[in-house]
Amino acid sequence: MQRQWQKQMKKDSSTEEKIRQAARQVFLAKGFAGCTSREIAEVAGENVALVNYYFRSKGQLYKLIFEDALEDFVNSMVVVFGSDKSLKEKMTIFIEKEYAFLAKHPEIPAFLLNEMNREDGCSIHSNVHFEKIAATGVFEQCIKAQQEGSMRPIDLRSIPLLIMSNCHYPIMAKNLIMHLQGMNDNEYEENLKQHREHVSQMLVNYLFPEK
Amino acid sequence: MQRQWQKQMKKDSSTEEKIRQAARQVFLAKGFAGCTSREIAEVAGENVALVNYYFRSKGQLYKLIFEDALEDFVNSMVVVFGSDKSLKEKMTIFIEKEYAFLAKHPEIPAFLLNEMNREDGCSIHSNVHFEKIAATGVFEQCIKAQQEGSMRPIDLRSIPLLIMSNCHYPIMAKNLIMHLQGMNDNEYEENLKQHREHVSQMLVNYLFPEK
DNA sequence: ACCTGTTTTAAACAACCATTTAAAATGCTT
DNA sequence: AAGCATTTTAAATGGTTGTTTAAAACAGGT
């Protein structure tokens, strides 16, 4: 007996959803081993047993959150690459959007990265994410640009790495750099704006050399 | 009653040192919350109680390892900056050495970074590390180069960030990138060599523009 | 009001955690 | 060989972990 209005309710404010959101918040902040089921339930304002009632186990819930975060992460790329701009424009826009996205979700890169390094971690068992990016045709666009000579002829696999390095690291390493350089939060955020411009210029200059 | 030869012994193969090394290995691989005292003792091949006997607590031992790793990390920078080469040369050499260092200690960047993001984590309570780098005079060298026009006049705090982003991220994100792009270990390592060249060229081109 | 399936609760569970204890083993000095 | 401090051990401590249980509360249909 399916009651549609109940299913709808689930996606909004049900206990299940409250726990899911609490789990996302806590897992992203502290990682799998760094938190407890009880902590998640507490943040959700619900009983501990409900975590297992709705999600069977802490690990199962974690997998769900991981896939969720990975999807957000990949989607934030796909949007830009799927447009019909030139490669140079796409990259400039992407860097802009990526910095904006990471300002809202600063924990995602480190979360995914750590999870992939965890032994027995949630390895990525399908290439659906890669295909999503490939489906935008951005790789063909690169090959064409390289043939035309407008783009530096480098291994295509190095390009995402160059971009991600310069977008993700400054967010992930905020606390490390801040402390090492004796800055405070405001100073760092201010510096980040300048830094974004340098990253943008540097990458464009390198990948699309003039002459 | 201090027995000097015993103190010497401690630094080599004593139980204390065995535990310290085991702790370093395990902490770097799994983080503080991701492992147990028993696991460390097991790797060291010693009794669990000895962890507390020699280091009082898991947290105390962790702090020791953290400082240790941070020092290695900073030292790997100081060596290069302290030489009497030109800035451009220093940077090229540094990137080379950093990639080599990280090939041997790939877990260090993520370890330090995560620790700095951990609530109640080992924040850096002294600026001795920063001063070690400053003492090489590399910052003055930068200012002079910027005044001469041989170096792009950007905020000095952005320069370490640019370099570290492009040196550390490709190591830290190995598993993530590998899985997303469907590569294997050998392919990634191969790609990394090319990538290092791009990083080197790109940074030099940007920071020391010709004309 | 009663039945029925779902949701929530407090309590209990065994397993494991970091740490402590007290006794045993070890090695050096005399 | 005896004495002594240091080192190592097995066992126990109290607390916390993820998960299960069984009963209670709640809902809608009849």
Short mmCIF file of C-alpha atoms (C1' of nucleotides) in Angstrom, two decimals:
data_model
loop_
_atom_site.label_atom_id
_atom_site.label_comp_id
_atom_site.label_asym_id
_atom_site.label_seq_id
_atom_site.Cartn_x
_atom_site.Cartn_y
_atom_site.Cartn_z
CA MET A 1 0.00 0.00 0.00
CA GLN A 2 1.86 3.10 -1.19
CA ARG A 3 0.68 6.40 0.16
CA GLN A 4 2.10 9.05 -2.07
CA TRP A 5 1.77 11.94 0.34
CA GLN A 6 3.83 10.03 2.85
CA LYS A 7 6.61 9.41 0.36
CA GLN A 8 6.61 13.12 -0.36
CA MET A 9 6.81 13.88 3.33
CA LYS A 10 9.89 11.70 3.59
CA LYS A 11 11.88 13.92 1.28
CA ASP A 12 11.13 17.00 3.30
CA SER A 13 11.06 16.79 7.03
CA SER A 14 10.76 13.15 7.97
CA THR A 15 12.93 11.59 10.61
CA GLU A 16 14.81 9.70 7.93
CA GLU A 17 15.73 12.92 6.18
CA LYS A 18 16.68 14.64 9.42
CA ILE A 19 19.11 11.84 10.19
CA ARG A 20 20.46 11.88 6.66
CA GLN A 21 21.22 15.58 6.86
CA ALA A 22 22.73 15.29 10.31
CA ALA A 23 24.90 12.45 9.05
CA ARG A 24 26.06 14.50 6.10
CA GLN A 25 27.00 17.37 8.34
CA VAL A 26 28.85 15.23 10.85
CA PHE A 27 30.54 12.87 8.39
CA LEU A 28 31.80 15.72 6.25
CA ALA A 29 33.20 17.50 9.28
CA LYS A 30 34.78 14.56 11.08
CA GLY A 31 34.96 11.59 8.75
CA PHE A 32 33.74 8.07 9.36
CA ALA A 33 35.98 7.11 12.25
CA GLY A 34 35.88 10.58 13.79
CA CYS A 35 32.24 10.45 14.88
CA THR A 36 29.70 8.13 16.46
CA SER A 37 26.18 7.00 15.66
CA ARG A 38 25.05 8.69 18.84
CA GLU A 39 26.50 11.99 17.71
CA ILE A 40 24.62 11.83 14.44
CA ALA A 41 21.37 11.01 16.24
CA GLU A 42 21.99 13.87 18.65
CA VAL A 43 22.47 16.39 15.83
CA ALA A 44 19.33 15.05 14.20
CA GLY A 45 17.50 15.31 17.52
CA GLU A 46 16.37 11.71 17.30
CA ASN A 47 16.90 8.43 19.10
CA VAL A 48 20.08 6.47 18.38
CA ALA A 49 18.24 3.34 17.37
CA LEU A 50 16.61 5.20 14.50
CA VAL A 51 19.93 5.46 12.69
CA ASN A 52 19.95 1.68 12.38
CA TYR A 53 16.20 1.50 11.87
CA TYR A 54 16.38 3.66 8.75
CA PHE A 55 19.86 2.93 7.46
CA ARG A 56 20.73 -0.50 8.92
CA SER A 57 24.26 0.48 9.90
CA LYS A 58 26.63 3.38 10.28
CA GLY A 59 28.61 2.13 7.31
CA GLN A 60 25.57 1.93 5.06
CA LEU A 61 24.61 5.48 5.96
CA TYR A 62 28.15 6.59 5.28
CA LYS A 63 28.13 5.06 1.82
CA LEU A 64 24.96 6.97 1.06
CA ILE A 65 26.49 10.26 2.13
CA PHE A 66 29.65 9.53 0.17
CA GLU A 67 27.79 8.92 -3.07
CA ASP A 68 25.76 12.02 -2.39
CA ALA A 69 28.82 14.22 -1.94
CA LEU A 70 30.54 12.70 -4.96
CA GLU A 71 27.52 13.50 -7.09
CA ASP A 72 27.40 17.11 -5.91
CA PHE A 73 31.08 17.32 -6.65
CA VAL A 74 30.84 15.96 -10.17
CA ASN A 75 27.70 17.92 -10.98
CA SER A 76 29.42 21.18 -10.12
CA MET A 77 31.77 20.39 -12.98
CA VAL A 78 29.30 19.14 -15.53
CA VAL A 79 27.20 22.30 -15.57
CA VAL A 80 30.01 24.45 -16.89
CA PHE A 81 31.54 21.97 -19.31
CA GLY A 82 28.18 21.32 -20.89
CA SER A 83 27.75 24.90 -22.06
CA ASP A 84 28.65 26.04 -25.58
CA LYS A 85 31.44 28.47 -24.71
CA SER A 86 35.02 28.29 -25.91
CA LEU A 87 37.45 26.23 -23.88
CA LYS A 88 39.22 29.30 -22.58
CA GLU A 89 35.92 30.77 -21.42
CA LYS A 90 34.80 27.46 -19.93
CA MET A 91 37.90 27.24 -17.86
CA THR A 92 37.67 30.79 -16.58
CA ILE A 93 34.03 30.29 -15.67
CA PHE A 94 34.69 26.91 -14.15
CA ILE A 95 37.35 28.23 -11.83
CA GLU A 96 35.02 31.01 -10.78
CA LYS A 97 32.13 28.62 -10.14
CA GLU A 98 34.34 26.10 -8.42
CA TYR A 99 35.62 28.66 -5.95
CA ALA A 100 32.03 29.75 -5.32
CA PHE A 101 30.86 26.17 -4.88
CA LEU A 102 33.68 25.37 -2.50
CA ALA A 103 32.98 28.48 -0.47
CA LYS A 104 29.62 26.87 0.32
CA HIS A 105 30.89 23.30 0.64
CA PRO A 106 34.49 23.60 1.76
CA GLU A 107 34.62 20.16 3.36
CA ILE A 108 33.74 18.16 0.26
CA PRO A 109 37.18 17.90 -1.39
CA ALA A 110 38.97 16.71 1.74
CA PHE A 111 36.09 14.39 2.56
CA LEU A 112 36.16 12.63 -0.80
CA LEU A 113 39.91 12.58 -0.89
CA ASN A 114 40.26 11.05 2.55
CA GLU A 115 37.58 8.52 1.91
CA MET A 116 39.36 7.36 -1.22
CA ASN A 117 42.53 6.93 0.82
CA ARG A 118 40.82 5.01 3.61
CA GLU A 119 41.56 1.32 3.54
CA ASP A 120 38.32 -0.56 2.95
CA GLY A 121 36.90 2.79 1.91
CA CYS A 122 34.11 3.55 -0.53
CA SER A 123 36.01 3.06 -3.74
CA ILE A 124 34.19 4.24 -6.84
CA HIS A 125 32.67 1.15 -8.38
CA SER A 126 31.31 2.68 -11.55
CA ASN A 127 32.55 5.12 -14.10
CA VAL A 128 29.20 6.86 -14.30
CA HIS A 129 30.79 10.01 -12.88
CA PHE A 130 33.56 10.11 -15.42
CA GLU A 131 31.10 9.44 -18.20
CA LYS A 132 28.94 12.29 -17.04
CA ILE A 133 31.85 14.62 -17.62
CA ALA A 134 32.85 12.92 -20.85
CA ALA A 135 29.27 13.25 -22.10
CA THR A 136 29.62 17.03 -22.16
CA GLY A 137 31.99 16.62 -25.09
CA VAL A 138 34.63 18.73 -23.39
CA PHE A 139 37.36 16.22 -24.12
CA GLU A 140 36.67 16.23 -27.85
CA GLN A 141 36.70 20.00 -27.65
CA CYS A 142 40.15 19.82 -26.11
CA ILE A 143 41.50 17.46 -28.76
CA LYS A 144 40.22 19.74 -31.49
CA ALA A 145 41.75 22.78 -29.84
CA GLN A 146 45.06 20.97 -29.51
CA GLN A 147 44.99 20.03 -33.19
CA GLU A 148 44.24 23.63 -34.12
CA GLY A 149 47.13 24.74 -31.96
CA SER A 150 45.07 26.99 -29.71
CA MET A 151 45.67 24.69 -26.76
CA ARG A 152 48.97 23.41 -25.50
CA PRO A 153 49.34 19.77 -26.51
CA ILE A 154 49.57 18.15 -23.10
CA ASP A 155 48.16 14.85 -21.86
CA LEU A 156 44.46 15.46 -21.32
CA ARG A 157 44.56 13.76 -17.95
CA SER A 158 46.84 16.44 -16.63
CA ILE A 159 44.31 19.19 -17.20
CA PRO A 160 41.74 18.25 -14.56
CA LEU A 161 44.63 17.67 -12.19
CA LEU A 162 46.03 21.15 -12.81
CA ILE A 163 42.65 22.75 -12.33
CA MET A 164 41.65 20.75 -9.27
CA SER A 165 45.02 21.28 -7.61
CA ASN A 166 44.63 25.01 -7.82
CA CYS A 167 40.95 25.10 -6.88
CA HIS A 168 40.75 22.50 -4.14
CA TYR A 169 44.02 22.78 -2.33
CA PRO A 170 43.63 26.41 -1.26
CA ILE A 171 40.31 25.48 0.35
CA MET A 172 41.43 22.22 1.93
CA ALA A 173 44.67 23.62 3.29
CA LYS A 174 43.13 26.78 4.70
CA ASN A 175 43.87 26.01 8.33
CA LEU A 176 47.36 24.73 7.64
CA ILE A 177 48.37 27.76 5.58
CA MET A 178 46.63 30.18 7.91
CA HIS A 179 48.53 28.92 10.91
CA LEU A 180 51.85 28.60 9.12
CA GLN A 181 51.62 32.15 7.85
CA GLY A 182 50.02 33.59 10.97
CA MET A 183 46.90 34.85 9.23
CA ASN A 184 43.34 35.05 10.49
CA ASP A 185 40.11 34.02 8.81
CA ASN A 186 39.39 37.35 7.18
CA GLU A 187 42.87 37.77 5.86
CA TYR A 188 42.77 34.33 4.32
CA GLU A 189 39.42 34.84 2.64
CA GLU A 190 40.67 38.16 1.30
CA ASN A 191 43.82 36.52 0.00
CA LEU A 192 41.74 33.78 -1.59
CA LYS A 193 40.04 36.27 -3.88
CA GLN A 194 43.37 37.48 -5.22
CA HIS A 195 44.60 33.94 -5.41
CA ARG A 196 41.66 32.89 -7.56
CA GLU A 197 42.61 35.54 -10.11
CA HIS A 198 46.19 34.32 -10.22
CA VAL A 199 45.05 30.74 -10.66
CA SER A 200 42.75 31.74 -13.46
CA GLN A 201 45.40 33.77 -15.27
CA MET A 202 48.15 31.25 -14.73
CA LEU A 203 46.15 28.31 -16.06
CA VAL A 204 44.83 30.20 -19.06
CA ASN A 205 48.29 31.49 -19.90
CA TYR A 206 49.75 28.02 -19.69
CA LEU A 207 47.07 26.01 -21.45
CA PHE A 208 46.27 28.61 -24.13
CA PRO A 209 49.62 30.21 -24.89
CA GLU A 210 49.53 33.18 -27.28
CA LYS A 211 51.41 33.20 -30.57
CA MET B 1 71.59 8.36 37.48
CA GLN B 2 71.91 9.00 33.75
CA ARG B 3 73.56 6.34 31.68
CA GLN B 4 74.59 7.87 28.43
CA TRP B 5 74.94 4.68 26.45
CA GLN B 6 71.37 3.79 27.33
CA LYS B 7 70.11 7.10 26.06
CA GLN B 8 71.92 6.39 22.84
CA MET B 9 70.33 2.99 22.63
CA LYS B 10 66.91 4.58 22.91
CA LYS B 11 67.33 6.44 19.65
CA ASP B 12 68.05 3.29 17.75
CA SER B 13 66.19 0.11 18.47
CA SER B 14 64.60 0.46 21.88
CA THR B 15 61.01 -0.43 22.55
CA GLU B 16 60.19 3.25 22.82
CA GLU B 17 61.51 3.88 19.35
CA LYS B 18 59.76 0.84 17.91
CA ILE B 19 56.46 2.14 19.24
CA ARG B 20 57.19 5.62 17.98
CA GLN B 21 57.84 4.37 14.48
CA ALA B 22 54.80 2.12 14.52
CA ALA B 23 52.71 5.05 15.68
CA ARG B 24 54.05 7.23 12.90
CA GLN B 25 53.21 4.61 10.32
CA VAL B 26 49.73 3.97 11.63
CA PHE B 27 48.79 7.57 12.43
CA LEU B 28 49.93 8.79 9.03
CA ALA B 29 47.95 6.09 7.30
CA LYS B 30 44.73 6.26 9.30
CA GLY B 31 44.66 9.41 11.37
CA PHE B 32 44.06 9.73 15.09
CA ALA B 33 40.49 8.48 15.26
CA GLY B 34 41.04 5.85 12.60
CA CYS B 35 43.28 3.62 14.66
CA THR B 36 43.67 2.20 18.16
CA SER B 37 46.43 1.95 20.72
CA ARG B 38 46.28 -1.80 20.33
CA GLU B 39 46.93 -1.51 16.60
CA ILE B 40 50.01 0.60 17.19
CA ALA B 41 51.33 -1.84 19.79
CA GLU B 42 50.65 -4.70 17.41
CA VAL B 43 52.61 -3.09 14.58
CA ALA B 44 55.42 -2.38 17.01
CA GLY B 45 55.26 -5.97 18.21
CA GLU B 46 54.95 -4.86 21.82
CA ASN B 47 52.46 -4.96 24.64
CA VAL B 48 49.61 -2.43 24.61
CA ALA B 49 50.45 -1.10 28.03
CA LEU B 50 53.84 0.03 26.81
CA VAL B 51 52.24 2.71 24.68
CA ASN B 52 51.03 4.37 27.84
CA TYR B 53 54.15 3.47 29.76
CA TYR B 54 56.38 5.38 27.34
CA PHE B 55 54.03 8.06 26.06
CA ARG B 56 51.38 8.42 28.78
CA SER B 57 48.48 8.55 26.36
CA LYS B 58 47.47 8.03 22.77
CA GLY B 59 46.95 11.77 22.39
CA GLN B 60 50.40 12.63 23.70
CA LEU B 61 51.99 10.18 21.29
CA TYR B 62 49.96 11.65 18.47
CA LYS B 63 51.16 15.16 19.26
CA LEU B 64 54.72 13.92 19.08
CA ILE B 65 54.17 12.34 15.69
CA PHE B 66 52.44 15.46 14.44
CA GLU B 67 55.32 17.73 15.39
CA ASP B 68 57.69 15.24 13.86
CA ALA B 69 55.87 15.18 10.54
CA LEU B 70 55.51 18.94 10.52
CA GLU B 71 59.22 19.31 11.02
CA ASP B 72 60.07 16.92 8.19
CA PHE B 73 57.65 18.83 6.06
CA VAL B 74 59.14 22.23 6.79
CA ASN B 75 62.71 21.01 6.58
CA SER B 76 62.14 19.71 3.08
CA MET B 77 61.48 23.32 2.13
CA VAL B 78 64.25 25.01 4.05
CA VAL B 79 67.07 23.07 2.42
CA VAL B 80 66.34 24.43 -1.03
CA PHE B 81 65.47 27.98 -0.07
CA GLY B 82 68.63 28.30 1.93
CA SER B 83 70.88 27.80 -1.08
CA ASP B 84 72.38 30.70 -3.03
CA LYS B 85 70.66 30.10 -6.35
CA SER B 86 68.41 32.50 -8.20
CA LEU B 87 64.73 32.47 -7.36
CA LYS B 88 63.83 30.86 -10.64
CA GLU B 89 66.35 28.11 -10.06
CA LYS B 90 65.25 27.67 -6.46
CA MET B 91 61.71 27.14 -7.53
CA THR B 92 62.56 24.63 -10.20
CA ILE B 93 64.75 22.70 -7.82
CA PHE B 94 62.22 22.93 -5.05
CA ILE B 95 59.44 21.44 -7.15
CA GLU B 96 61.77 18.64 -8.17
CA LYS B 97 62.81 17.92 -4.59
CA GLU B 98 59.29 18.23 -3.29
CA TYR B 99 57.98 15.65 -5.74
CA ALA B 100 60.85 13.37 -4.75
CA PHE B 101 60.22 13.92 -1.04
CA LEU B 102 56.51 13.25 -1.42
CA ALA B 103 57.19 10.09 -3.40
CA LYS B 104 58.81 8.80 -0.22
CA HIS B 105 56.34 10.34 2.23
CA PRO B 106 53.07 10.60 0.32
CA GLU B 107 50.86 10.61 3.43
CA ILE B 108 52.39 13.65 5.08
CA PRO B 109 50.46 16.42 3.31
CA ALA B 110 47.03 14.89 3.92
CA PHE B 111 48.00 14.00 7.46
CA LEU B 112 48.99 17.53 8.40
CA LEU B 113 46.10 19.05 6.55
CA ASN B 114 43.52 16.81 8.19
CA GLU B 115 45.01 17.31 11.60
CA MET B 116 44.77 21.07 11.21
CA ASN B 117 41.12 20.69 10.29
CA ARG B 118 40.31 18.41 13.23
CA GLU B 119 38.41 20.15 15.96
CA ASP B 120 40.55 20.16 19.08
CA GLY B 121 43.42 19.25 16.79
CA CYS B 122 47.12 19.98 17.15
CA SER B 123 47.07 23.58 16.14
CA ILE B 124 50.49 25.07 15.56
CA HIS B 125 51.34 26.96 18.71
CA SER B 126 54.55 28.56 17.61
CA ASN B 127 55.79 30.29 14.52
CA VAL B 128 59.15 28.54 14.70
CA HIS B 129 58.37 26.75 11.46
CA PHE B 130 57.52 29.90 9.58
CA GLU B 131 60.58 31.59 10.97
CA LYS B 132 62.75 28.71 9.81
CA ILE B 133 61.64 29.44 6.27
CA ALA B 134 61.88 33.19 6.72
CA ALA B 135 65.42 32.78 8.04
CA THR B 136 66.57 31.54 4.65
CA GLY B 137 66.04 35.07 3.34
CA VAL B 138 63.91 33.82 0.49
CA PHE B 139 61.22 36.40 1.14
CA GLU B 140 63.65 39.29 0.89
CA GLN B 141 64.93 37.73 -2.29
CA CYS B 142 61.37 37.77 -3.63
CA ILE B 143 60.81 41.41 -2.72
CA LYS B 144 64.02 42.38 -4.42
CA ALA B 145 63.10 40.40 -7.53
CA GLN B 146 59.70 42.04 -7.62
CA GLN B 147 61.27 45.48 -7.36
CA GLU B 148 63.65 44.64 -10.18
CA GLY B 149 60.71 43.47 -12.26
CA SER B 150 62.01 39.95 -12.77
CA MET B 151 59.21 38.52 -10.65
CA ARG B 152 55.51 39.17 -11.04
CA PRO B 153 54.40 41.55 -8.29
CA ILE B 154 51.89 39.35 -6.49
CA ASP B 155 51.14 39.00 -2.79
CA LEU B 156 53.98 36.95 -1.36
CA ARG B 157 51.56 34.79 0.58
CA SER B 158 50.12 33.47 -2.67
CA ILE B 159 53.39 32.01 -3.81
CA PRO B 160 53.71 29.16 -1.30
CA LEU B 161 50.04 28.43 -1.92
CA LEU B 162 50.56 28.17 -5.66
CA ILE B 163 53.54 25.91 -5.24
CA MET B 164 52.04 23.70 -2.56
CA SER B 165 48.77 23.33 -4.45
CA ASN B 166 50.56 21.95 -7.47
CA CYS B 167 52.99 19.78 -5.53
CA HIS B 168 50.79 18.35 -2.81
CA TYR B 169 47.42 17.91 -4.41
CA PRO B 170 48.53 15.51 -7.14
CA ILE B 171 49.96 13.26 -4.41
CA MET B 172 47.08 13.57 -1.97
CA ALA B 173 44.39 13.07 -4.58
CA LYS B 174 46.05 10.12 -6.26
CA ASN B 175 43.35 7.59 -5.41
CA LEU B 176 40.51 9.96 -6.20
CA ILE B 177 41.88 10.94 -9.60
CA MET B 178 42.98 7.41 -10.39
CA HIS B 179 39.51 6.03 -9.84
CA LEU B 180 37.70 8.89 -11.53
CA GLN B 181 39.85 8.56 -14.62
CA GLY B 182 40.06 4.78 -14.55
CA MET B 183 43.85 4.64 -14.30
CA ASN B 184 46.05 2.15 -12.48
CA ASP B 185 49.02 2.79 -10.24
CA ASN B 186 51.66 2.63 -12.94
CA GLU B 187 49.76 4.90 -15.27
CA TYR B 188 49.34 7.47 -12.55
CA GLU B 189 52.98 7.45 -11.55
CA GLU B 190 53.92 7.79 -15.19
CA ASN B 191 51.53 10.69 -15.60
CA LEU B 192 52.92 12.30 -12.48
CA LYS B 193 56.34 12.68 -14.08
CA GLN B 194 54.87 14.59 -16.99
CA HIS B 195 52.69 16.55 -14.65
CA ARG B 196 55.66 17.69 -12.62
CA GLU B 197 57.20 19.19 -15.74
CA HIS B 198 54.02 21.08 -16.52
CA VAL B 199 53.80 22.36 -12.98
CA SER B 200 57.38 23.51 -13.11
CA GLN B 201 57.00 25.27 -16.44
CA MET B 202 53.64 26.79 -15.60
CA LEU B 203 54.77 28.26 -12.30
CA VAL B 204 58.03 29.61 -13.70
CA ASN B 205 56.22 31.13 -16.68
CA TYR B 206 53.70 32.80 -14.44
CA LEU B 207 55.94 34.04 -11.65
CA PHE B 208 58.86 35.05 -13.85
CA PRO B 209 57.27 36.35 -17.03
CA GLU B 210 59.64 37.25 -19.85
CA LYS B 211 59.91 40.77 -21.24
"C1'" DA C 1 -13.41 0.96 19.95
"C1'" DC C 2 -10.48 -2.39 17.88
"C1'" DC C 3 -7.21 -4.21 14.85
"C1'" DT C 4 -2.84 -3.55 12.08
"C1'" DG C 5 1.26 -1.93 10.50
"C1'" DT C 6 4.64 1.65 11.27
"C1'" DT C 7 7.48 4.56 14.06
"C1'" DT C 8 9.76 5.70 18.37
"C1'" DT C 9 11.61 4.71 22.77
"C1'" DA C 10 14.55 3.09 26.72
"C1'" DA C 11 17.21 -0.52 27.87
"C1'" DA C 12 20.31 -4.11 27.09
"C1'" DC C 13 23.95 -6.38 24.39
"C1'" DA C 14 28.55 -7.94 23.50
"C1'" DA C 15 32.70 -5.99 21.74
"C1'" DC C 16 36.16 -2.88 22.11
"C1'" DC C 17 38.26 1.37 23.66
"C1'" DA C 18 42.26 3.88 26.34
"C1'" DT C 19 44.21 3.47 30.48
"C1'" DT C 20 45.63 1.51 35.15
"C1'" DT C 21 47.25 -1.95 38.21
"C1'" DA C 22 50.06 -5.09 40.30
"C1'" DA C 23 52.87 -8.76 39.66
"C1'" DA C 24 56.54 -10.86 36.97
"C1'" DA C 25 60.70 -10.60 34.30
"C1'" DT C 26 64.93 -8.33 33.18
"C1'" DG C 27 69.44 -6.34 33.61
"C1'" DC C 28 72.93 -3.70 36.04
"C1'" DT C 29 75.58 -2.83 40.35
"C1'" DT C 30 77.47 -4.38 44.23
"C1'" DA D 1 74.28 -14.28 44.49
"C1'" DA D 2 71.51 -10.46 46.31
"C1'" DG D 3 69.45 -6.07 45.79
"C1'" DC D 4 67.35 -2.72 43.05
"C1'" DA D 5 65.41 0.12 39.52
"C1'" DT D 6 63.64 -0.49 35.06
"C1'" DT D 7 60.99 -2.83 31.77
"C1'" DT D 8 57.40 -5.99 30.36
"C1'" DT D 9 53.40 -8.67 31.05
"C1'" DA D 10 48.49 -10.27 31.72
"C1'" DA D 11 44.53 -8.88 33.72
"C1'" DA D 12 41.20 -5.72 35.15
"C1'" DT D 13 39.00 -1.01 35.00
"C1'" DG D 14 35.29 1.98 33.67
"C1'" DG D 15 33.52 3.96 29.78
"C1'" DT D 16 31.90 4.01 24.93
"C1'" DT D 17 31.10 1.80 20.67
"C1'" DG D 18 27.54 -0.03 17.00
"C1'" DT D 19 23.67 -2.69 17.08
"C1'" DT D 20 19.56 -5.35 18.80
"C1'" DT D 21 15.51 -6.07 21.47
"C1'" DA D 22 11.08 -5.75 23.13
"C1'" DA D 23 7.80 -2.87 24.58
"C1'" DA D 24 5.44 1.50 23.97
"C1'" DA D 25 3.34 5.20 21.15
"C1'" DC D 26 1.21 6.40 17.04
"C1'" DA D 27 -1.26 6.23 12.79
"C1'" DG D 28 -5.29 5.05 9.66
"C1'" DG D 29 -8.93 1.75 8.21
"C1'" DT D 30 -12.72 -0.86 9.58
#
